[in-house]
Short mmCIF file of C-alpha atoms in Angstrom, two decimals:
data_model
loop_
_atom_site.label_atom_id
_atom_site.label_comp_id
_atom_site.label_asym_id
_atom_site.label_seq_id
_atom_site.Cartn_x
_atom_site.Cartn_y
_atom_site.Cartn_z
CA MET B 1 7.36 69.50 -36.47
CA HIS B 2 4.82 67.90 -38.81
CA SER B 3 7.39 67.99 -41.66
CA PHE B 4 9.97 66.35 -39.43
CA LEU B 5 7.59 63.52 -38.49
CA PHE B 6 6.66 63.06 -42.15
CA PHE B 7 10.26 62.53 -43.21
CA ILE B 8 10.89 60.18 -40.26
CA GLY B 9 7.85 58.12 -41.29
CA LEU B 10 8.97 58.10 -44.90
CA ALA B 11 12.39 56.89 -43.86
CA VAL B 12 10.86 54.04 -41.86
CA ILE B 13 8.71 53.01 -44.83
CA CYS B 14 11.71 53.04 -47.16
CA ILE B 15 13.77 50.95 -44.74
CA SER B 16 10.90 48.46 -44.37
CA CYS B 17 10.49 48.23 -48.13
CA GLY B 18 14.21 47.70 -48.47
CA ARG B 19 14.09 44.82 -46.04
CA GLU B 20 11.20 43.22 -47.91
CA ARG B 21 13.00 43.44 -51.22
CA GLU B 22 16.36 42.27 -49.95
CA PRO B 23 15.64 38.57 -50.49
CA LEU B 24 14.64 39.33 -54.07
CA LYS B 25 17.93 41.11 -54.66
CA ASN B 26 19.84 38.14 -53.31
CA LYS B 27 17.69 35.60 -55.15
CA LYS B 28 19.75 33.77 -57.73
CA LYS B 29 18.34 34.18 -61.19
CA ASN B 30 17.85 31.10 -63.33
CA GLU B 31 20.48 30.71 -65.98
CA VAL B 32 18.93 31.07 -69.41
CA GLU B 33 19.69 28.24 -71.82
CA THR B 34 21.18 29.01 -75.21
CA ILE B 35 20.20 27.47 -78.53
CA GLU B 36 23.13 25.07 -78.17
CA VAL B 37 21.07 22.94 -75.77
CA LEU B 38 18.74 22.11 -78.68
CA GLY B 39 19.70 20.43 -81.93
CA ALA B 40 18.71 19.04 -85.31
CA LEU B 41 17.74 15.40 -85.59
CA PRO B 42 20.22 13.06 -87.28
CA ARG B 43 19.57 12.41 -90.95
CA PHE B 44 19.79 8.65 -90.41
CA VAL B 45 18.53 6.19 -87.80
CA THR B 46 20.83 4.09 -85.64
CA ASP B 47 19.84 0.42 -85.38
CA PRO B 48 20.72 -1.63 -82.30
CA PRO B 49 23.53 -4.15 -82.89
CA GLY B 50 21.17 -7.12 -82.59
CA ASN B 51 18.55 -5.88 -85.03
CA LYS B 52 19.95 -4.38 -88.19
CA SER B 53 17.17 -3.13 -90.43
CA THR B 54 16.30 -4.86 -93.70
CA PRO B 55 13.44 -4.25 -96.15
CA GLU B 56 12.10 -7.70 -95.30
CA LYS B 57 11.93 -6.95 -91.57
CA VAL B 58 10.28 -3.60 -92.20
CA ARG B 59 7.67 -5.11 -94.50
CA LEU B 60 6.83 -7.81 -91.97
CA GLY B 61 6.77 -5.33 -89.08
CA LYS B 62 4.38 -3.03 -90.88
CA LEU B 63 1.88 -5.83 -91.50
CA LEU B 64 2.09 -6.91 -87.86
CA PHE B 65 1.61 -3.31 -86.70
CA PHE B 66 -1.73 -3.06 -88.53
CA ASP B 67 -2.91 -6.63 -87.85
CA PRO B 68 -5.42 -7.32 -85.00
CA ILE B 69 -4.01 -10.84 -84.80
CA LEU B 70 -1.71 -9.46 -82.09
CA SER B 71 -4.58 -8.77 -79.68
CA GLY B 72 -6.22 -11.26 -77.35
CA ASN B 73 -9.67 -10.86 -78.91
CA LYS B 74 -8.40 -10.12 -82.44
CA ASP B 75 -10.15 -6.74 -82.37
CA VAL B 76 -7.39 -4.16 -81.90
CA SER B 77 -3.96 -3.55 -83.43
CA CYS B 78 -0.98 -1.34 -82.64
CA ALA B 79 -2.34 1.11 -85.22
CA THR B 80 -5.64 1.47 -83.38
CA CYS B 81 -4.01 3.87 -80.92
CA HIS B 82 -1.20 5.02 -83.21
CA GLN B 83 -2.88 6.22 -86.37
CA PRO B 84 -0.99 7.61 -89.39
CA GLU B 85 -3.46 10.51 -89.85
CA PHE B 86 -2.72 11.65 -86.29
CA ASN B 87 1.05 11.39 -86.68
CA TYR B 88 0.88 7.88 -85.18
CA ALA B 89 -0.85 9.16 -82.03
CA GLU B 90 -4.61 9.40 -81.44
CA PHE B 91 -7.20 12.14 -81.04
CA LEU B 92 -8.50 10.93 -77.67
CA GLU B 93 -7.71 11.95 -74.09
CA THR B 94 -6.85 8.35 -73.28
CA SER B 95 -7.35 5.49 -75.69
CA ILE B 96 -9.98 2.79 -76.03
CA GLY B 97 -8.14 -0.42 -76.73
CA VAL B 98 -9.74 -3.84 -76.27
CA ASN B 99 -13.50 -4.15 -76.87
CA GLY B 100 -13.77 -0.89 -78.78
CA ARG B 101 -15.12 0.02 -82.20
CA GLY B 102 -14.39 2.83 -84.63
CA THR B 103 -11.40 5.14 -85.00
CA GLY B 104 -10.43 8.62 -83.88
CA SER B 105 -13.02 10.68 -82.02
CA LYS B 106 -15.75 8.20 -83.08
CA ARG B 107 -14.19 5.26 -81.26
CA GLN B 108 -16.23 3.94 -78.35
CA PHE B 109 -16.60 0.82 -76.24
CA SER B 110 -18.97 -1.94 -77.26
CA GLU B 111 -22.26 -1.98 -75.36
CA GLN B 112 -21.24 -4.91 -73.18
CA ASN B 113 -17.96 -3.75 -71.69
CA ASP B 114 -15.85 -4.37 -68.59
CA ILE B 115 -12.57 -3.07 -69.98
CA PRO B 116 -11.22 0.27 -68.69
CA PHE B 117 -9.79 3.08 -70.79
CA VAL B 118 -6.07 2.87 -71.47
CA LYS B 119 -4.29 4.43 -68.50
CA ARG B 120 -2.42 7.23 -70.31
CA ASN B 121 -2.49 9.34 -73.43
CA SER B 122 -1.22 7.65 -76.58
CA GLN B 123 2.12 9.17 -77.52
CA SER B 124 3.23 9.46 -81.12
CA ILE B 125 5.52 6.74 -82.44
CA LEU B 126 7.05 9.21 -84.89
CA ASN B 127 10.77 9.67 -84.20
CA THR B 128 10.85 7.12 -81.36
CA ALA B 129 13.86 5.82 -83.27
CA PHE B 130 15.62 8.84 -81.71
CA ASN B 131 14.27 8.53 -78.15
CA GLY B 132 16.89 9.50 -75.59
CA ILE B 133 19.29 11.08 -78.05
CA LYS B 134 21.52 13.79 -76.53
CA ASN B 135 23.89 16.35 -77.96
CA GLY B 136 27.48 15.20 -78.18
CA GLU B 137 26.83 11.73 -76.76
CA SER B 138 26.85 8.29 -78.32
CA TYR B 139 23.38 6.94 -79.00
CA HIS B 140 22.43 3.38 -78.04
CA ALA B 141 19.10 2.38 -79.57
CA GLU B 142 18.79 -0.72 -77.41
CA SER B 143 18.59 1.40 -74.22
CA ALA B 144 16.31 4.17 -75.54
CA PRO B 145 13.75 5.26 -72.89
CA MET B 146 10.13 4.36 -73.65
CA PHE B 147 6.66 5.10 -72.27
CA TRP B 148 5.49 7.87 -69.94
CA ASP B 149 7.05 6.05 -66.97
CA LEU B 150 10.24 4.72 -68.61
CA ARG B 151 9.20 1.12 -67.96
CA ALA B 152 10.83 -0.20 -71.13
CA LYS B 153 14.10 0.36 -72.96
CA GLY B 154 14.42 0.16 -76.72
CA LEU B 155 11.73 -0.34 -79.32
CA GLU B 156 12.21 -4.11 -79.25
CA GLU B 157 11.21 -4.28 -75.58
CA GLN B 158 8.51 -1.66 -76.01
CA ALA B 159 6.83 -3.38 -78.95
CA LEU B 160 5.13 -6.19 -77.03
CA VAL B 161 4.27 -4.42 -73.76
CA PRO B 162 0.84 -3.30 -75.11
CA VAL B 163 0.12 -6.88 -76.20
CA ARG B 164 0.48 -7.99 -72.57
CA THR B 165 -1.53 -5.09 -71.12
CA LEU B 166 -5.16 -5.87 -70.26
CA GLU B 167 -6.86 -2.69 -71.51
CA GLU B 168 -4.58 -2.06 -74.49
CA MET B 169 -4.51 -5.30 -76.50
CA ARG B 170 -4.74 -8.38 -74.23
CA GLY B 171 -8.24 -8.34 -72.79
CA HIS B 172 -9.58 -11.02 -70.43
CA THR B 173 -9.26 -14.02 -72.72
CA TYR B 174 -5.63 -14.83 -71.89
CA PRO B 175 -3.51 -14.20 -68.79
CA GLU B 176 -0.55 -11.86 -69.10
CA ASP B 177 2.03 -14.65 -68.98
CA LYS B 178 0.31 -16.70 -71.71
CA VAL B 179 -0.87 -14.18 -74.30
CA ILE B 180 2.41 -13.84 -76.21
CA ASP B 181 2.67 -17.61 -76.65
CA GLU B 182 -0.88 -17.57 -78.01
CA ILE B 183 -0.05 -14.78 -80.48
CA VAL B 184 3.04 -16.63 -81.76
CA ALA B 185 1.02 -19.84 -82.13
CA ARG B 186 -1.61 -18.01 -84.18
CA ILE B 187 0.98 -16.50 -86.49
CA ARG B 188 2.64 -19.88 -87.08
CA LYS B 189 -0.64 -21.17 -88.48
CA ILE B 190 -0.77 -18.46 -91.17
CA PRO B 191 1.29 -19.53 -94.22
CA ALA B 192 1.83 -15.97 -95.44
CA TYR B 193 3.36 -14.96 -92.10
CA GLU B 194 5.47 -18.12 -91.96
CA SER B 195 6.93 -17.17 -95.36
CA LEU B 196 7.48 -13.52 -94.39
CA PHE B 197 9.31 -14.47 -91.19
CA ARG B 198 11.57 -16.84 -93.12
CA GLU B 199 12.42 -14.07 -95.58
CA ALA B 200 13.14 -11.60 -92.79
CA PHE B 201 15.14 -13.92 -90.52
CA THR B 202 17.04 -16.20 -92.87
CA ASP B 203 19.46 -17.52 -90.24
CA ASP B 204 16.76 -18.92 -87.96
CA LYS B 205 15.51 -22.50 -88.35
CA ASP B 206 12.32 -21.57 -86.50
CA PRO B 207 11.91 -17.86 -87.32
CA VAL B 208 8.39 -17.34 -85.96
CA ASN B 209 9.18 -16.57 -82.33
CA VAL B 210 8.66 -13.83 -79.80
CA VAL B 211 12.10 -12.27 -80.27
CA ASN B 212 11.70 -11.93 -84.02
CA LEU B 213 8.17 -10.67 -83.55
CA SER B 214 9.45 -7.74 -81.51
CA LYS B 215 12.38 -7.16 -83.87
CA ALA B 216 10.12 -6.88 -86.91
CA ILE B 217 7.74 -4.40 -85.28
CA ALA B 218 10.67 -2.32 -83.99
CA SER B 219 12.28 -2.29 -87.45
CA TYR B 220 9.10 -0.85 -88.93
CA GLU B 221 8.74 1.73 -86.19
CA ARG B 222 12.28 2.96 -86.88
CA THR B 223 11.19 3.94 -90.38
CA LEU B 224 8.59 6.33 -88.97
CA ILE B 225 10.72 9.44 -88.78
CA ALA B 226 10.10 13.13 -89.44
CA ASN B 227 13.57 14.66 -89.18
CA ASN B 228 13.55 17.59 -91.60
CA SER B 229 11.31 20.21 -90.01
CA ARG B 230 12.04 23.86 -90.66
CA PHE B 231 13.62 23.94 -87.20
CA ASP B 232 16.00 21.14 -88.25
CA GLN B 233 16.88 23.09 -91.37
CA TYR B 234 17.51 26.19 -89.25
CA MET B 235 19.76 24.27 -86.86
CA ARG B 236 21.68 22.88 -89.84
CA GLY B 237 22.53 26.41 -90.97
CA ASP B 238 19.61 27.77 -93.01
CA SER B 239 18.82 31.03 -91.17
CA SER B 240 15.87 31.71 -93.48
CA ALA B 241 14.07 28.48 -92.50
CA LEU B 242 12.32 30.19 -89.57
CA THR B 243 10.18 33.31 -89.75
CA THR B 244 10.86 36.36 -87.59
CA GLY B 245 7.96 35.39 -85.32
CA GLU B 246 9.25 31.82 -84.96
CA LYS B 247 12.71 33.10 -84.06
CA GLU B 248 11.15 35.33 -81.42
CA GLY B 249 9.23 32.31 -80.15
CA LEU B 250 12.47 30.29 -80.03
CA ASN B 251 14.13 32.99 -77.94
CA LEU B 252 11.14 33.08 -75.58
CA PHE B 253 11.19 29.27 -75.39
CA LEU B 254 14.76 29.51 -74.11
CA LYS B 255 14.17 32.55 -71.90
CA THR B 256 11.12 31.17 -70.08
CA GLY B 257 12.92 27.97 -69.08
CA CYS B 258 11.16 25.51 -71.39
CA ALA B 259 14.50 24.21 -72.64
CA LYS B 260 15.64 23.14 -69.19
CA CYS B 261 13.60 19.96 -69.72
CA HIS B 262 12.81 20.14 -73.43
CA SER B 263 16.37 19.94 -74.67
CA GLY B 264 18.44 18.05 -77.23
CA PRO B 265 17.39 17.09 -80.77
CA MET B 266 14.12 15.53 -79.56
CA LEU B 267 13.44 18.48 -77.25
CA SER B 268 13.18 16.16 -74.26
CA ASP B 269 15.58 15.29 -71.45
CA TYR B 270 13.71 11.95 -71.10
CA LYS B 271 13.69 12.35 -67.31
CA LEU B 272 10.80 12.04 -64.86
CA HIS B 273 9.32 15.28 -63.48
CA THR B 274 6.45 15.94 -61.06
CA LEU B 275 4.33 18.78 -62.47
CA GLY B 276 0.84 18.48 -61.01
CA VAL B 277 -0.98 17.70 -64.25
CA PRO B 278 -4.67 16.89 -63.55
CA ASP B 279 -5.80 13.26 -63.81
CA SER B 280 -7.94 12.00 -66.65
CA GLN B 281 -11.51 11.36 -65.58
CA ASN B 282 -11.63 8.26 -67.78
CA ARG B 283 -10.36 6.15 -64.88
CA GLU B 284 -11.58 6.17 -61.29
CA GLU B 285 -8.17 5.80 -59.71
CA THR B 286 -5.56 8.56 -59.69
CA ASP B 287 -2.43 7.96 -61.78
CA ALA B 288 0.58 8.40 -59.51
CA GLY B 289 3.16 7.32 -62.07
CA ALA B 290 5.74 4.57 -61.81
CA ASN B 291 7.17 5.65 -58.44
CA ASN B 292 3.97 6.94 -56.80
CA ASP B 293 5.33 10.48 -56.90
CA TYR B 294 3.29 11.67 -59.90
CA ALA B 295 6.42 12.05 -62.01
CA PHE B 296 6.21 11.40 -65.75
CA ARG B 297 8.68 11.53 -68.60
CA THR B 298 9.23 14.74 -70.51
CA PRO B 299 7.55 14.24 -73.91
CA SER B 300 9.11 15.26 -77.21
CA LEU B 301 7.79 18.49 -78.73
CA ARG B 302 8.09 17.32 -82.32
CA ASN B 303 5.07 17.13 -84.63
CA LEU B 304 2.69 18.43 -81.99
CA ARG B 305 0.23 19.81 -84.55
CA TYR B 306 -1.64 16.53 -84.92
CA THR B 307 -0.73 14.69 -81.72
CA GLY B 308 -3.02 16.45 -79.20
CA PRO B 309 -4.44 16.19 -76.65
CA TYR B 310 -1.34 16.68 -74.52
CA MET B 311 0.37 15.51 -71.32
CA HIS B 312 0.22 11.99 -69.86
CA SER B 313 -3.47 12.34 -69.00
CA GLY B 314 -4.45 14.06 -72.24
CA LYS B 315 -6.17 16.81 -70.25
CA PHE B 316 -5.03 19.73 -72.42
CA THR B 317 -6.45 19.98 -75.92
CA THR B 318 -4.30 22.88 -77.17
CA LEU B 319 -0.69 23.99 -76.83
CA GLU B 320 -1.95 27.29 -75.43
CA GLN B 321 -3.55 25.38 -72.55
CA VAL B 322 -0.28 23.56 -71.88
CA LEU B 323 1.65 26.82 -71.64
CA GLN B 324 -1.05 28.41 -69.47
CA PHE B 325 -0.69 25.40 -67.16
CA TYR B 326 3.03 26.16 -66.76
CA GLU B 327 2.21 29.80 -66.08
CA ASP B 328 -0.20 28.66 -63.34
CA ILE B 329 2.34 26.26 -61.82
CA ALA B 330 4.94 29.04 -61.58
CA GLY B 331 2.25 31.13 -59.89
CA GLY B 332 1.57 28.46 -57.27
CA LYS B 333 -1.59 26.94 -58.75
CA ILE B 334 -1.64 23.13 -58.78
CA PRO B 335 -4.62 21.60 -60.62
CA ASN B 336 -4.06 18.08 -59.26
CA PRO B 337 -5.32 17.96 -55.62
CA ASN B 338 -3.24 14.85 -54.92
CA ILE B 339 0.03 16.75 -55.24
CA LYS B 340 1.52 19.07 -52.63
CA PRO B 341 3.47 22.22 -53.61
CA ALA B 342 6.71 20.76 -52.22
CA GLN B 343 6.47 17.87 -54.71
CA ILE B 344 6.46 20.07 -57.82
CA ASP B 345 9.74 20.08 -59.72
CA THR B 346 11.55 23.38 -59.18
CA LEU B 347 12.36 23.50 -62.90
CA ALA B 348 8.63 24.06 -63.40
CA THR B 349 8.01 26.44 -60.51
CA ASN B 350 10.92 28.64 -61.61
CA MET B 351 9.66 29.01 -65.17
CA ASP B 352 8.74 32.47 -66.40
CA VAL B 353 5.89 31.89 -68.84
CA ASN B 354 3.67 34.93 -69.41
CA PHE B 355 0.37 35.04 -71.24
CA ARG B 356 1.69 37.65 -73.66
CA ASP B 357 4.48 35.27 -74.79
CA ILE B 358 2.38 32.16 -75.34
CA SER B 359 1.32 32.80 -78.93
CA ARG B 360 4.93 33.37 -80.01
CA ILE B 361 6.14 30.20 -78.31
CA VAL B 362 3.36 28.20 -80.00
CA GLU B 363 4.44 29.74 -83.29
CA PHE B 364 7.93 28.35 -82.71
CA LEU B 365 6.60 24.93 -81.69
CA ASN B 366 4.77 24.67 -85.00
CA ALA B 367 8.13 25.00 -86.77
CA LEU B 368 8.98 21.60 -85.28
CA ASN B 369 6.40 19.90 -87.49
CA ASP B 370 7.50 17.79 -90.44
CA ASP B 371 4.69 16.24 -92.46
CA ASN B 372 6.95 14.19 -94.71
CA PHE B 373 6.69 10.67 -93.32
CA ASP B 374 5.14 7.34 -94.29
CA LYS B 375 1.36 7.48 -93.75
CA SER B 376 0.49 4.47 -95.89
CA VAL B 377 -1.76 1.71 -94.58
CA PRO B 378 -1.70 -1.88 -95.91
CA GLU B 379 -4.71 -2.81 -98.02
CA SER B 380 -4.90 -6.14 -96.19
CA VAL B 381 -3.04 -8.16 -93.57
CA PRO B 382 -2.09 -11.87 -93.67
CA SER B 383 -4.57 -12.86 -90.95
CA GLY B 384 -7.48 -11.73 -93.12
CA LEU B 385 -8.82 -9.64 -90.22
CA PRO B 386 -9.91 -6.00 -90.74
CA VAL B 387 -6.84 -3.79 -91.15
CA THR B 388 -6.18 -1.85 -87.90
CA GLY B 389 -9.12 -3.52 -86.12
CA LEU B 390 -12.84 -3.17 -85.63
#
């Protein structure tokens, strides 16, 4: 009798377990991406139809990029937050723009300060000439997606947005709708710039203008490319370009679901995704993104070695921390209290990142680095101001 009851009980337990596991059996598994969703970067840059590159434009754009003359208080340049030694990014969680002094980790606000930190982490300008590029599709440089929230298209439009932004380059001295006119007026008064603009834009009677200003900076930025990493060489057919460990990391990168968003030659789909990344504590207000849904653009994974900290808020200092974050998200942990579980992108919650795989994936990510790019800084700029800024 006891044996009979034991077997009946065992049968009930087995049936119950079977019912609990049934949804798992019927659960559709995520399709694993293949290496074909990735790609090597083009060997050459595509210019937009209205701004063909010339050496004269590039030369002018480089000087403007490093010249504080573009800022409201003449104390900060584009290069302040996009430094060559950091792959044209910056080693700060979020940047100190206007009213700051020093570079890198030593940069700080002046003692008398009412300017906030820059809202988001400074992304690298390297390879922005390829922003938005997709496998098998025509590339249009004039519509390339820019910024963490996609608020600009093309490098020409992107170039002057920081100049208009209070905490980045404008400051309190000039209103947003007047600062560009002030910058152009300053440049017109500098004979060296007047000459450089005439050399770069020979068809214009009055070449020093806002359109040409943006064209020159964009032309320089399109020269900042790093398109021959060992990963690029591997994708172009050199099977020996990656180590065994890097190949294993590549396979894990695909298997875990990373490539569902980090795809194409730039390893970014350039779409907005809500992930639950914690806010930076440098600003009092929470950063809800462009659409108030906490969605931000997928960043490129190229040249990550020197472009940390990572994510839009700069809250992760290492790639290992980034991958651990994705492991936590898949496990239901959301570090940003402003975001509900239902808001998190399912591409993130369905990822399968495990701690044991992280080191191999990081090993692969390091194969995306290419250190062969222009890191030179002008010895001086036409305004006579300190190169890069204070």
